[in-house]
XYZ file of C-alpha atoms in Angstrom:
679
model
C -65.455 -23.756 7.344
C -62.578 -25.227 5.641
C -58.822 -24.112 6.863
C -57.526 -23.045 3.519
C -53.750 -24.508 3.137
C -51.623 -21.500 5.358
C -53.664 -22.150 7.663
C -53.134 -25.323 7.750
C -49.480 -25.066 7.868
C -49.406 -22.995 10.282
C -50.593 -24.500 12.775
C -48.063 -26.604 15.099
C -49.962 -28.880 18.102
C -53.209 -28.186 19.035
C -53.736 -28.357 23.073
C -56.761 -30.145 25.234
C -54.675 -31.731 28.224
C -51.972 -30.125 30.121
C -53.304 -26.228 28.565
C -56.367 -25.602 26.783
C -54.616 -23.983 23.368
C -52.656 -24.242 19.619
C -49.297 -24.022 18.602
C -48.912 -22.116 16.250
C -46.599 -20.288 13.717
C -47.235 -16.182 13.191
C -45.676 -12.869 13.306
C -45.717 -10.406 16.489
C -47.554 -8.377 15.486
C -49.884 -11.244 15.610
C -49.514 -12.323 18.375
C -49.932 -8.928 20.317
C -53.104 -8.313 18.798
C -54.859 -11.960 19.040
C -53.348 -11.081 22.931
C -56.092 -8.617 21.938
C -58.722 -11.338 22.004
C -60.932 -11.841 25.709
C -60.534 -15.081 25.215
C -57.682 -15.324 25.316
C -55.617 -15.639 28.461
C -51.986 -15.891 27.110
C -49.735 -15.906 24.153
C -46.015 -16.048 24.280
C -42.745 -17.309 21.869
C -42.057 -20.394 22.144
C -38.527 -21.358 24.150
C -35.957 -24.446 22.866
C -35.237 -26.958 25.624
C -32.480 -28.856 25.965
C -31.665 -32.152 26.815
C -30.094 -32.337 30.276
C -27.731 -35.888 30.231
C -25.719 -52.245 36.283
C -25.381 -51.252 38.651
C -27.238 -48.848 40.761
C -30.242 -50.681 41.360
C -28.048 -52.442 43.644
C -26.622 -49.805 44.913
C -30.598 -48.096 45.923
C -30.846 -51.611 47.838
C -33.652 -53.312 45.022
C -32.721 -56.936 45.500
C -35.093 -59.552 43.832
C -37.895 -60.937 46.262
C -37.424 -58.158 48.587
C -38.304 -54.449 50.192
C -40.411 -52.611 47.446
C -38.968 -54.786 44.268
C -41.637 -57.440 46.006
C -44.393 -55.222 47.508
C -44.656 -52.867 44.123
C -44.137 -56.316 41.850
C -41.737 -54.786 40.584
C -43.125 -51.836 39.415
C -46.584 -54.134 37.905
C -49.605 -52.768 35.547
C -47.506 -49.494 35.639
C -47.539 -46.954 33.509
C -43.746 -44.268 32.389
C -43.605 -41.918 29.892
C -40.658 -40.782 29.242
C -40.600 -37.435 26.809
C -37.030 -38.035 25.031
C -34.764 -38.059 21.762
C -36.977 -41.552 21.375
C -36.699 -44.966 21.855
C -34.495 -48.244 19.708
C -37.115 -50.735 19.538
C -36.288 -54.560 19.593
C -33.444 -53.400 22.537
C -32.894 -56.179 24.653
C -34.314 -54.493 27.768
C -37.400 -53.919 26.063
C -38.067 -56.993 25.800
C -41.999 -58.196 27.127
C -40.644 -61.565 28.952
C -42.762 -62.081 32.025
C -44.731 -58.200 31.693
C -47.754 -58.046 31.866
C -50.954 -57.155 29.477
C -51.072 -53.022 28.962
C -53.647 -51.562 31.838
C -56.902 -51.078 30.333
C -56.984 -47.609 31.345
C -54.236 -46.993 28.109
C -55.304 -45.183 25.707
C -52.201 -44.755 24.322
C -51.004 -45.732 20.457
C -47.640 -47.312 18.585
C -46.602 -45.440 15.275
C -43.929 -48.260 14.978
C -44.779 -51.006 13.165
C -46.616 -53.725 14.256
C -44.493 -55.887 15.628
C -41.618 -53.401 17.308
C -43.979 -52.698 20.723
C -45.384 -54.744 23.367
C -46.599 -55.147 26.348
C -43.066 -53.368 27.186
C -42.819 -50.706 25.181
C -46.606 -50.124 24.566
C -46.621 -46.203 23.132
C -44.591 -45.188 21.108
C -45.150 -41.715 19.511
C -43.096 -38.193 17.589
C -43.994 -35.211 18.441
C -40.540 -33.691 16.498
C -42.227 -35.303 13.486
C -45.645 -36.743 13.216
C -44.934 -38.075 9.729
C -42.021 -40.608 10.908
C -41.783 -43.202 14.130
C -39.519 -41.843 17.156
C -36.993 -43.977 16.475
C -34.419 -42.848 18.423
C -31.157 -41.063 16.586
C -29.545 -39.874 19.327
C -29.541 -42.482 22.494
C -30.617 -40.549 24.962
C -34.131 -41.612 25.162
C -33.223 -45.102 25.125
C -30.742 -44.536 27.800
C -33.276 -42.704 30.059
C -36.487 -45.457 29.417
C -33.622 -48.557 29.866
C -33.211 -47.179 33.086
C -36.751 -45.780 34.132
C -38.033 -49.397 33.459
C -35.353 -51.940 31.387
C -36.176 -55.587 31.261
C -33.087 -58.519 32.183
C -30.497 -58.353 29.647
C -27.290 -60.952 30.921
C -24.015 -60.193 30.450
C -24.091 -56.734 29.692
C -21.212 -54.280 29.308
C -19.828 -51.702 27.555
C -16.445 -52.133 25.774
C -15.088 -55.345 28.047
C -16.496 -53.223 31.636
C -19.408 -52.764 33.720
C -20.316 -56.653 32.865
C -23.420 -57.779 34.294
C -27.491 -58.218 34.431
C -28.720 -54.431 32.959
C -32.406 -53.521 35.048
C -33.989 -50.885 35.025
C -35.530 -49.651 38.207
C -38.569 -50.978 37.751
C -38.628 -53.946 35.369
C -42.164 -55.052 34.794
C -43.320 -51.187 34.398
C -44.392 -50.560 31.100
C -43.206 -47.879 28.824
C -44.083 -44.734 26.922
C -41.668 -42.970 24.879
C -43.350 -39.217 23.937
C -40.298 -37.759 21.641
C -39.614 -34.683 22.175
C -36.290 -33.588 21.219
C -34.667 -33.900 17.859
C -30.924 -32.698 16.899
C -31.435 -29.450 17.076
C -33.567 -29.630 20.537
C -36.447 -29.783 22.299
C -39.184 -27.391 21.045
C -41.403 -26.118 24.032
C -44.393 -26.944 21.571
C -43.704 -30.466 21.533
C -43.155 -30.590 25.528
C -46.592 -29.710 25.720
C -48.209 -32.147 23.423
C -46.306 -35.189 24.096
C -47.604 -33.793 28.163
C -51.046 -33.041 26.895
C -51.378 -36.295 24.753
C -49.503 -38.333 27.384
C -52.589 -37.308 30.709
C -55.149 -38.503 27.947
C -53.378 -41.848 27.239
C -53.024 -42.796 30.693
C -49.557 -42.217 32.415
C -49.333 -42.681 35.817
C -45.244 -40.764 35.549
C -44.192 -39.053 33.056
C -39.993 -38.979 33.462
C -38.531 -35.118 31.553
C -34.589 -35.411 32.076
C -34.863 -31.890 29.761
C -35.135 -28.473 30.576
C -34.777 -25.272 30.272
C -33.145 -22.732 32.959
C -35.400 -20.859 35.719
C -37.949 -18.907 34.817
C -41.556 -18.076 35.598
C -43.907 -21.365 35.907
C -46.276 -19.742 33.811
C -44.002 -19.100 31.086
C -42.751 -22.627 31.906
C -44.286 -25.228 29.386
C -42.894 -28.306 31.535
C -44.375 -26.691 35.026
C -47.089 -25.608 33.731
C -48.108 -29.474 32.204
C -46.871 -30.734 34.618
C -49.464 -29.249 36.852
C -52.448 -30.603 34.689
C -50.653 -34.328 35.575
C -50.399 -33.957 38.951
C -54.667 -32.615 39.178
C -54.669 -35.590 37.258
C -52.866 -37.947 39.980
C -49.826 -38.320 37.360
C -46.157 -37.654 39.312
C -43.704 -35.466 37.250
C -40.150 -36.365 38.275
C -37.639 -33.714 35.856
C -33.903 -33.499 36.073
C -32.890 -30.767 37.804
C -30.211 -30.108 35.454
C -25.874 -29.747 33.973
C -25.513 -26.682 34.729
C -23.381 -26.916 38.624
C -21.417 -26.292 40.328
C -23.084 -22.354 40.286
C -25.874 -21.930 42.729
C -28.886 -21.161 41.265
C -28.555 -22.813 38.442
C -31.979 -25.036 38.237
C -34.048 -25.882 36.315
C -37.702 -27.417 36.717
C -38.017 -26.219 40.341
C -42.252 -25.562 40.234
C -42.965 -27.677 44.149
C -45.781 -29.912 41.768
C -42.770 -31.940 40.264
C -39.680 -33.736 42.439
C -36.712 -32.084 41.015
C -33.848 -34.349 40.480
C -30.019 -32.891 41.101
C -27.206 -36.295 40.338
C -24.691 -38.192 41.934
C -22.169 -41.329 42.346
C -22.623 -44.966 42.746
C -19.813 -47.090 44.574
C -18.306 -48.224 40.135
C -15.354 -46.482 39.384
C -14.266 -47.975 35.825
C -10.267 -46.778 36.354
C -7.521 -45.627 34.617
C -4.367 -45.092 36.603
C -2.207 -41.820 35.476
C 1.310 -42.983 36.543
C 4.910 -40.536 35.629
C 8.586 -41.060 35.143
C 9.190 -40.099 39.045
C 6.786 -42.785 40.348
C 3.898 -40.859 41.371
C 0.049 -42.242 40.601
C -2.915 -40.130 40.347
C -6.045 -42.155 39.218
C -8.485 -41.429 37.330
C -11.382 -42.953 35.281
C -11.793 -43.896 31.832
C -14.516 -46.337 29.672
C -12.169 -47.436 26.998
C -9.370 -49.858 28.445
C -6.717 -51.137 26.181
C -4.564 -53.881 27.294
C -2.149 -53.558 25.159
C -1.036 -49.981 26.790
C 2.877 -49.558 26.486
C 5.035 -48.303 30.251
C 6.238 -45.424 29.425
C 6.049 -42.373 26.666
C 7.229 -38.873 26.987
C 5.092 -36.730 29.222
C 3.581 -32.981 27.469
C 1.231 -30.568 28.589
C -0.688 -28.777 25.668
C -0.706 -26.009 27.020
C 3.269 -25.810 27.100
C 3.405 -23.118 23.712
C 0.669 -19.919 26.132
C -1.617 -20.735 24.399
C -5.482 -21.255 26.133
C -6.449 -22.702 22.713
C -3.919 -25.724 22.828
C -4.622 -25.731 26.807
C -7.566 -26.673 25.793
C -6.928 -30.008 23.019
C -9.786 -27.752 20.691
C -9.871 -28.983 17.297
C -7.407 -28.467 15.259
C -5.106 -27.179 18.064
C -2.727 -29.179 18.323
C -1.570 -29.911 14.802
C 1.823 -28.084 14.486
C 2.570 -28.809 17.570
C 5.546 -31.641 18.764
C 2.926 -34.543 20.285
C 3.271 -37.105 18.212
C 4.012 -40.855 19.891
C 3.968 -38.956 23.689
C 0.733 -38.806 26.913
C -0.665 -34.996 26.094
C -2.221 -33.149 29.246
C -4.789 -31.215 28.448
C -7.490 -29.252 30.282
C -11.201 -29.950 30.364
C -13.671 -27.190 29.813
C -14.562 -24.607 26.685
C -17.217 -25.232 25.899
C -15.574 -28.923 23.860
C -16.648 -32.130 24.573
C -14.379 -34.583 26.385
C -14.108 -36.712 24.112
C -13.092 -34.661 21.173
C -10.288 -33.295 22.871
C -9.073 -37.410 22.825
C -10.200 -36.513 19.497
C -7.592 -34.268 18.467
C -5.253 -35.889 20.580
C -4.746 -39.082 18.849
C -5.730 -36.871 15.202
C -2.208 -34.817 15.698
C -0.097 -38.812 16.444
C -0.628 -38.172 20.510
C -0.391 -41.320 22.651
C -2.766 -41.221 25.098
C -4.814 -38.443 26.929
C -4.880 -37.432 30.981
C -7.368 -35.301 30.343
C -6.932 -32.666 34.364
C -10.727 -31.440 35.448
C -10.805 -27.442 36.002
C -10.977 -25.715 39.375
C -14.913 -25.193 38.528
C -14.946 -29.109 38.945
C -12.558 -30.360 41.388
C -12.999 -34.647 42.038
C -15.388 -34.773 39.990
C -14.630 -37.305 37.465
C -16.145 -39.616 34.687
C -15.761 -42.721 32.020
C -15.691 -41.925 29.118
C -15.551 -44.151 25.824
C -12.235 -41.951 24.650
C -10.988 -42.843 20.924
C -7.483 -43.559 22.626
C -5.727 -44.217 25.633
C -7.033 -41.464 28.146
C -7.197 -41.159 31.779
C -10.166 -38.236 33.162
C -7.976 -36.939 36.787
C -8.898 -34.069 39.819
C -8.423 -30.620 39.026
C -5.326 -30.805 42.212
C -3.286 -33.946 40.329
C -3.459 -32.421 38.179
C -1.413 -29.369 39.509
C 0.907 -32.140 40.363
C 1.292 -33.362 36.663
C 1.985 -30.246 35.582
C 4.493 -29.200 38.857
C 6.331 -32.470 37.064
C 6.773 -31.693 33.916
C 8.113 -28.001 34.908
C 10.618 -30.233 37.183
C 12.581 -32.294 35.092
C 14.055 -32.215 30.620
C 12.378 -35.348 30.597
C 9.208 -36.207 31.364
C 7.867 -39.214 31.005
C 4.558 -41.162 32.087
C 1.505 -43.956 31.339
C -1.717 -44.820 32.344
C -2.119 -48.015 33.815
C -6.078 -49.337 33.180
C -7.425 -50.736 36.120
C -10.990 -51.659 34.991
C -14.094 -51.819 37.133
C -14.382 -51.269 40.199
C -17.312 -51.754 42.625
C -17.131 -50.157 46.398
C -16.184 -46.460 46.518
C -17.299 -45.288 49.788
C -17.445 -41.895 49.602
C -20.140 -42.863 47.327
C -22.563 -41.437 46.347
C -21.427 -37.676 46.208
C -22.207 -35.007 44.471
C -20.934 -34.544 40.969
C -19.607 -30.847 39.835
C -22.128 -30.540 37.279
C -25.740 -31.236 39.298
C -27.501 -27.998 39.513
C -27.578 -26.020 42.829
C -30.671 -24.440 44.701
C -31.245 -22.063 45.933
C -34.314 -21.349 43.843
C -34.603 -18.611 41.351
C -38.096 -18.443 40.469
C -39.546 -20.104 44.033
C -36.200 -19.089 47.093
C -39.417 -20.728 49.320
C -39.604 -23.843 48.480
C -35.843 -25.771 48.828
C -34.564 -27.556 45.477
C -33.742 -29.977 44.621
C -35.805 -32.244 46.205
C -33.613 -35.262 46.143
C -30.777 -36.670 44.196
C -29.941 -40.382 42.844
C -27.153 -41.868 40.582
C -26.672 -39.486 37.799
C -22.755 -40.374 37.194
C -21.058 -42.900 34.561
C -24.340 -44.850 34.286
C -25.364 -48.480 32.601
C -28.015 -48.181 29.649
C -29.551 -49.213 26.699
C -28.027 -47.512 23.578
C -29.443 -47.600 19.310
C -25.954 -48.754 18.517
C -22.836 -50.273 20.121
C -19.857 -48.156 20.679
C -17.411 -51.715 19.407
C -17.106 -50.933 15.867
C -16.436 -54.565 15.295
C -18.860 -56.211 17.309
C -22.636 -57.371 16.160
C -24.422 -58.008 19.026
C -28.118 -55.955 19.004
C -27.023 -56.052 22.850
C -26.092 -52.562 23.032
C -25.262 -50.314 25.861
C -23.252 -47.233 26.900
C -22.228 -44.992 30.561
C -22.707 -42.208 30.867
C -23.749 -39.073 33.093
C -26.391 -36.318 33.617
C -29.249 -35.557 35.925
C -30.901 -36.474 32.248
C -29.786 -40.626 34.457
C -30.572 -39.475 37.720
C -34.352 -38.218 37.177
C -35.171 -41.812 35.173
C -34.230 -43.535 38.722
C -36.524 -41.903 40.624
C -39.084 -41.778 37.598
C -38.479 -45.491 37.869
C -39.155 -45.237 41.741
C -42.368 -43.353 41.742
C -43.319 -46.367 39.457
C -41.899 -48.536 43.214
C -44.682 -47.207 44.925
C -47.264 -45.989 42.632
C -47.471 -49.984 41.829
C -46.586 -50.439 45.598
C -49.383 -47.919 47.116
C -51.476 -47.486 44.266
C -54.050 -44.682 46.646
C -50.711 -42.376 47.764
C -50.930 -39.052 45.464
C -47.803 -38.163 43.562
C -47.470 -35.169 46.274
C -47.388 -38.474 48.953
C -45.182 -39.950 47.267
C -42.602 -37.317 46.694
C -42.752 -36.426 50.230
C -41.646 -40.251 51.414
C -39.139 -40.386 48.997
C -37.533 -37.525 50.545
C -38.600 -37.860 54.559
C -37.011 -42.146 53.843
C -33.384 -40.090 52.066
C -29.852 -40.270 53.758
C -26.965 -37.427 54.100
C -24.523 -40.180 55.191
C -22.354 -42.352 52.773
C -21.070 -45.689 52.242
C -17.994 -44.787 54.242
C -20.209 -43.600 56.784
C -19.726 -40.063 56.372
C -21.348 -36.501 55.265
C -22.351 -36.690 51.867
C -19.598 -34.946 49.169
C -19.276 -32.626 46.639
C -16.598 -32.081 43.942
C -14.909 -29.954 47.255
C -14.651 -33.476 48.649
C -16.374 -31.089 51.271
C -19.723 -31.850 52.833
C -21.883 -30.764 49.833
C -24.109 -28.331 51.193
C -28.513 -28.642 51.025
C -28.587 -26.896 47.960
C -26.953 -29.680 46.144
C -28.590 -32.354 48.019
C -31.846 -31.151 48.716
C -32.919 -33.372 51.091
C -30.759 -36.367 50.572
C -29.879 -39.935 48.866
C -33.047 -41.305 47.785
C -33.476 -44.490 50.574
C -36.106 -46.631 48.150
C -36.504 -48.922 50.862
C -37.307 -46.668 53.240
C -39.825 -44.956 51.135
C -42.184 -47.772 50.995
C -42.171 -46.920 54.701
C -42.454 -43.482 55.246
C -45.011 -43.629 58.494
C -45.820 -40.003 57.543
C -46.764 -38.080 54.615
C -46.745 -34.178 53.934
C -50.095 -34.818 51.400
C -50.599 -31.804 48.770
C -53.898 -31.346 47.299
C -53.244 -29.392 43.407
C -55.746 -26.796 45.066
C -53.406 -25.902 47.805
C -50.579 -24.637 44.649
C -53.318 -21.753 44.946
C -52.624 -19.682 47.411
C -48.721 -20.314 47.062
C -49.609 -18.906 43.503
C -51.533 -15.306 45.315
C -48.023 -15.520 47.223
C -45.855 -15.874 45.123
C -47.352 -12.209 43.044
C -48.690 -14.056 40.250
C -51.459 -12.314 38.419
C -54.697 -13.867 38.261
C -54.644 -14.775 34.357
C -51.271 -15.868 35.413
C -52.386 -18.381 37.707
C -54.424 -19.771 35.246
C -52.250 -20.402 32.586
C -51.186 -23.310 34.725
C -54.037 -24.433 36.431
C -56.932 -24.305 33.620
C -59.014 -22.983 35.837
C -60.736 -19.767 37.011
C -58.204 -17.628 40.075
C -59.107 -14.427 41.919
C -56.073 -14.052 44.262
C -58.618 -11.574 45.700
C -60.371 -13.882 47.281
C -57.960 -16.196 48.205
C -56.276 -16.256 51.761
C -52.472 -16.421 49.886
C -49.785 -17.774 51.820
C -46.034 -17.378 52.154
C -43.314 -19.692 49.880
C -42.581 -21.596 53.128
C -46.646 -22.326 53.550
C -47.307 -24.316 51.461
C -47.206 -28.150 53.333
C -43.897 -29.304 51.144
C -41.825 -32.108 52.819
C -38.900 -28.958 53.712
C -38.578 -25.458 54.992
C -37.058 -23.100 52.783
C -36.812 -19.734 55.185
C -35.239 -16.352 53.766
C -35.286 -14.721 58.042
C -34.221 -11.472 58.785
C -35.102 -9.207 62.542
C -38.937 -11.116 62.749
C -39.193 -13.822 63.558
C -41.183 -16.391 61.327
C -43.847 -19.283 61.735
C -45.051 -22.679 60.165
C -47.716 -25.469 59.986
C -47.391 -28.326 58.255
C -50.249 -31.100 58.537
C -49.028 -34.387 58.597
C -50.590 -37.646 57.599
C -49.971 -41.231 59.292
C -49.391 -43.981 57.113
C -47.967 -46.146 59.669
C -49.473 -48.314 61.885
C -52.796 -47.087 63.327
C -51.427 -46.305 66.698
C -47.909 -44.562 66.797
C -46.695 -41.238 68.677
C -43.870 -39.301 67.227
C -41.651 -37.054 69.459
C -39.162 -34.263 67.243
C -35.712 -34.392 66.874
C -34.635 -30.531 65.537
C -30.363 -30.143 64.501
C -31.231 -26.189 64.333
C -29.290 -24.534 61.656
C -25.729 -22.299 63.362
C -27.507 -18.550 64.692
C -31.096 -19.959 63.823
C -33.784 -20.983 67.630
C -36.534 -23.317 65.661
C -39.084 -24.351 68.311
C -41.933 -26.447 67.545
C -44.564 -27.140 68.770
C -47.085 -29.391 70.149
C -43.505 -31.754 71.410
C -45.481 -35.003 70.463
C -47.846 -36.016 68.291
C -50.064 -38.859 68.966
C -52.109 -41.298 66.087
C -55.089 -43.684 67.117
C -55.987 -45.171 62.771
C -54.828 -45.291 59.415
C -54.882 -42.485 57.494
C -55.730 -39.670 60.655
C -53.704 -36.099 59.616
C -52.593 -34.141 62.827
C -50.804 -30.399 62.430
C -48.083 -28.611 64.367
C -46.450 -25.475 64.068
C -42.758 -24.402 63.946
C -41.018 -21.200 64.705
C -37.566 -20.093 63.885
C -36.006 -16.793 64.482
C -31.809 -14.940 64.770
C -30.024 -16.394 68.032
C -29.401 -13.748 70.089
C -25.962 -12.900 70.218
C -24.927 -14.603 67.767
C -22.000 -14.613 65.851
C -22.739 -16.030 62.747
C -21.968 -14.081 59.032
C -22.229 -16.963 56.661
C -24.612 -17.075 53.482
C -26.989 -19.677 55.063
C -27.482 -22.289 57.146
C -28.741 -25.497 56.729
C -30.151 -27.590 59.451
C -33.657 -30.625 59.956
C -36.514 -31.319 62.203
C -37.188 -35.249 62.875
C -40.271 -36.615 64.307
C -38.838 -40.155 65.409
C -41.906 -43.554 66.600
C -40.528 -46.625 67.532
C -41.007 -47.796 63.642
C -40.170 -44.732 61.735
C -37.640 -40.928 61.730
C -39.116 -38.811 59.635
C -37.023 -35.967 58.363
C -37.180 -32.202 56.825
C -34.036 -30.534 56.688
C -34.610 -26.814 56.473
C -32.380 -24.457 55.153
C -31.956 -20.751 55.856
C -30.783 -18.200 53.749
C -30.364 -14.682 56.567
C -31.814 -10.898 54.555
């Protein structure tokens, strides 16, 4: 039977790897009729997801010729599939100098012209508009791709700042771009079609810097596609989302996904607001003019009592006297940071000082502003307001101090990084890990300098979109160094070797400059050299997730949507969420004691023994049995049990507490974070 043109036009995608099914245009009534068919497991309306947007490899202790870069041969032979806005072929970051041929298993294709793909960019397809190649009109996909696996590019910089050699985390890994986003967002049907193709093409790592908030896993196309990927041994790394610092604001919460939060690196592009009274307030700006004047009148944009003006919204300053003045604007209101500067510039302002709102605290960003500007913390903004109110002639200038490396407070969790606890599965600690996601330099389709003619074009941007490909690249390195490791083993190695201390040897802080909690950091900041040799791993096979899904209370049909296999929870012994063999613990603790077991696999020296060390969460007693685990051969497994109960006589009143359990040998320290939420 030949389909008529109407049927053909209504079919959007068909799937055979990530799920068995199709995406089509239909009415709500047609969807209800379709669901009545015995062969149909589920029907749901499509959602549109959003994107989550030189020095970082060095910050991650990845160095030429030693450690993980040496052990992994820079990711040689590993294929990273990136789902994003497209890519810029011909950019120097995607040059294939020093690259090997793609592995024989590769089945993908390149829809650019014959010369655009090479041994670096081995695949490129468009799942938004199939008739066009995946050319990046936005920049996001080019940036994330080069962060994960960009080749060496000397003399990279943005507007003269952050000068150095740009390099991806896995510079000799291959790249495949699957365009799933356009200027209207990232349709679920395109994401699922791309994951379906990537699984068949033979990628080793999938990197998705996009998401749509918390939803049941069976209704989340990324979670469904990711499960099919891990069934084929493909590692999936996803951004946690940019909805922080609000709690329970995560995307991509499924336990078979690595959920990545964002933190700072120790590089800043400094711009200091200097006031007429001599006070200086440090901030950041990527645009660093060399000839900015010594002093200008200073005004607060919201002095007229109009909140729209205070936010420097479009058109809000046209009736205010800001010409030739430094204008203090407030962050927020759904108005882009650079757009605020554009409004100041259009109104004739000389410069902008943008102060954080209280929620964003001390988290500042280096942006390519359109005029002299600096982005300062909330507390500094309040001081500048007080100065303006204290004098009849407030004055200010901005001192541009350029690129500075060595901030001892790095890494710090940035304000926008989404926070746990997980909404869909609070018994799994999320995010899993944090990594570099603030002011990250990577490839860009065009120059930010209108006078430049170079094709060596880069940009510095921020987001969990930037931290995700860092971890995708690290996963590729570990896959190259340990080709026999499962996706869960790679995740375990990343999590149990993470660190919780900044460069100044103090606890990692958040946007308040106070120690970041476990729902901001997860296991901590990624430590790639340590992840290459974790000692022990917590492995999970795909089938191990089924008792966990039954324990979530999902119906058999809902589980089948995820696993693409028949599931009968009545015949399976379901487990509580915290019983999944995860490298962390997330406990919802009432008055009754709880016990959970974990199984570790020895990937260190054959003959080794470990004893435990507990940092008990406040108000909780933690017991561990046995007190020692011993191994006599490689890849040997051992099981232990952990008990949690409320401390007797305690007066702990906080809603949650945090701690850790660490197994220690003469060579290794294997740490699992513990979150306890009291009920």
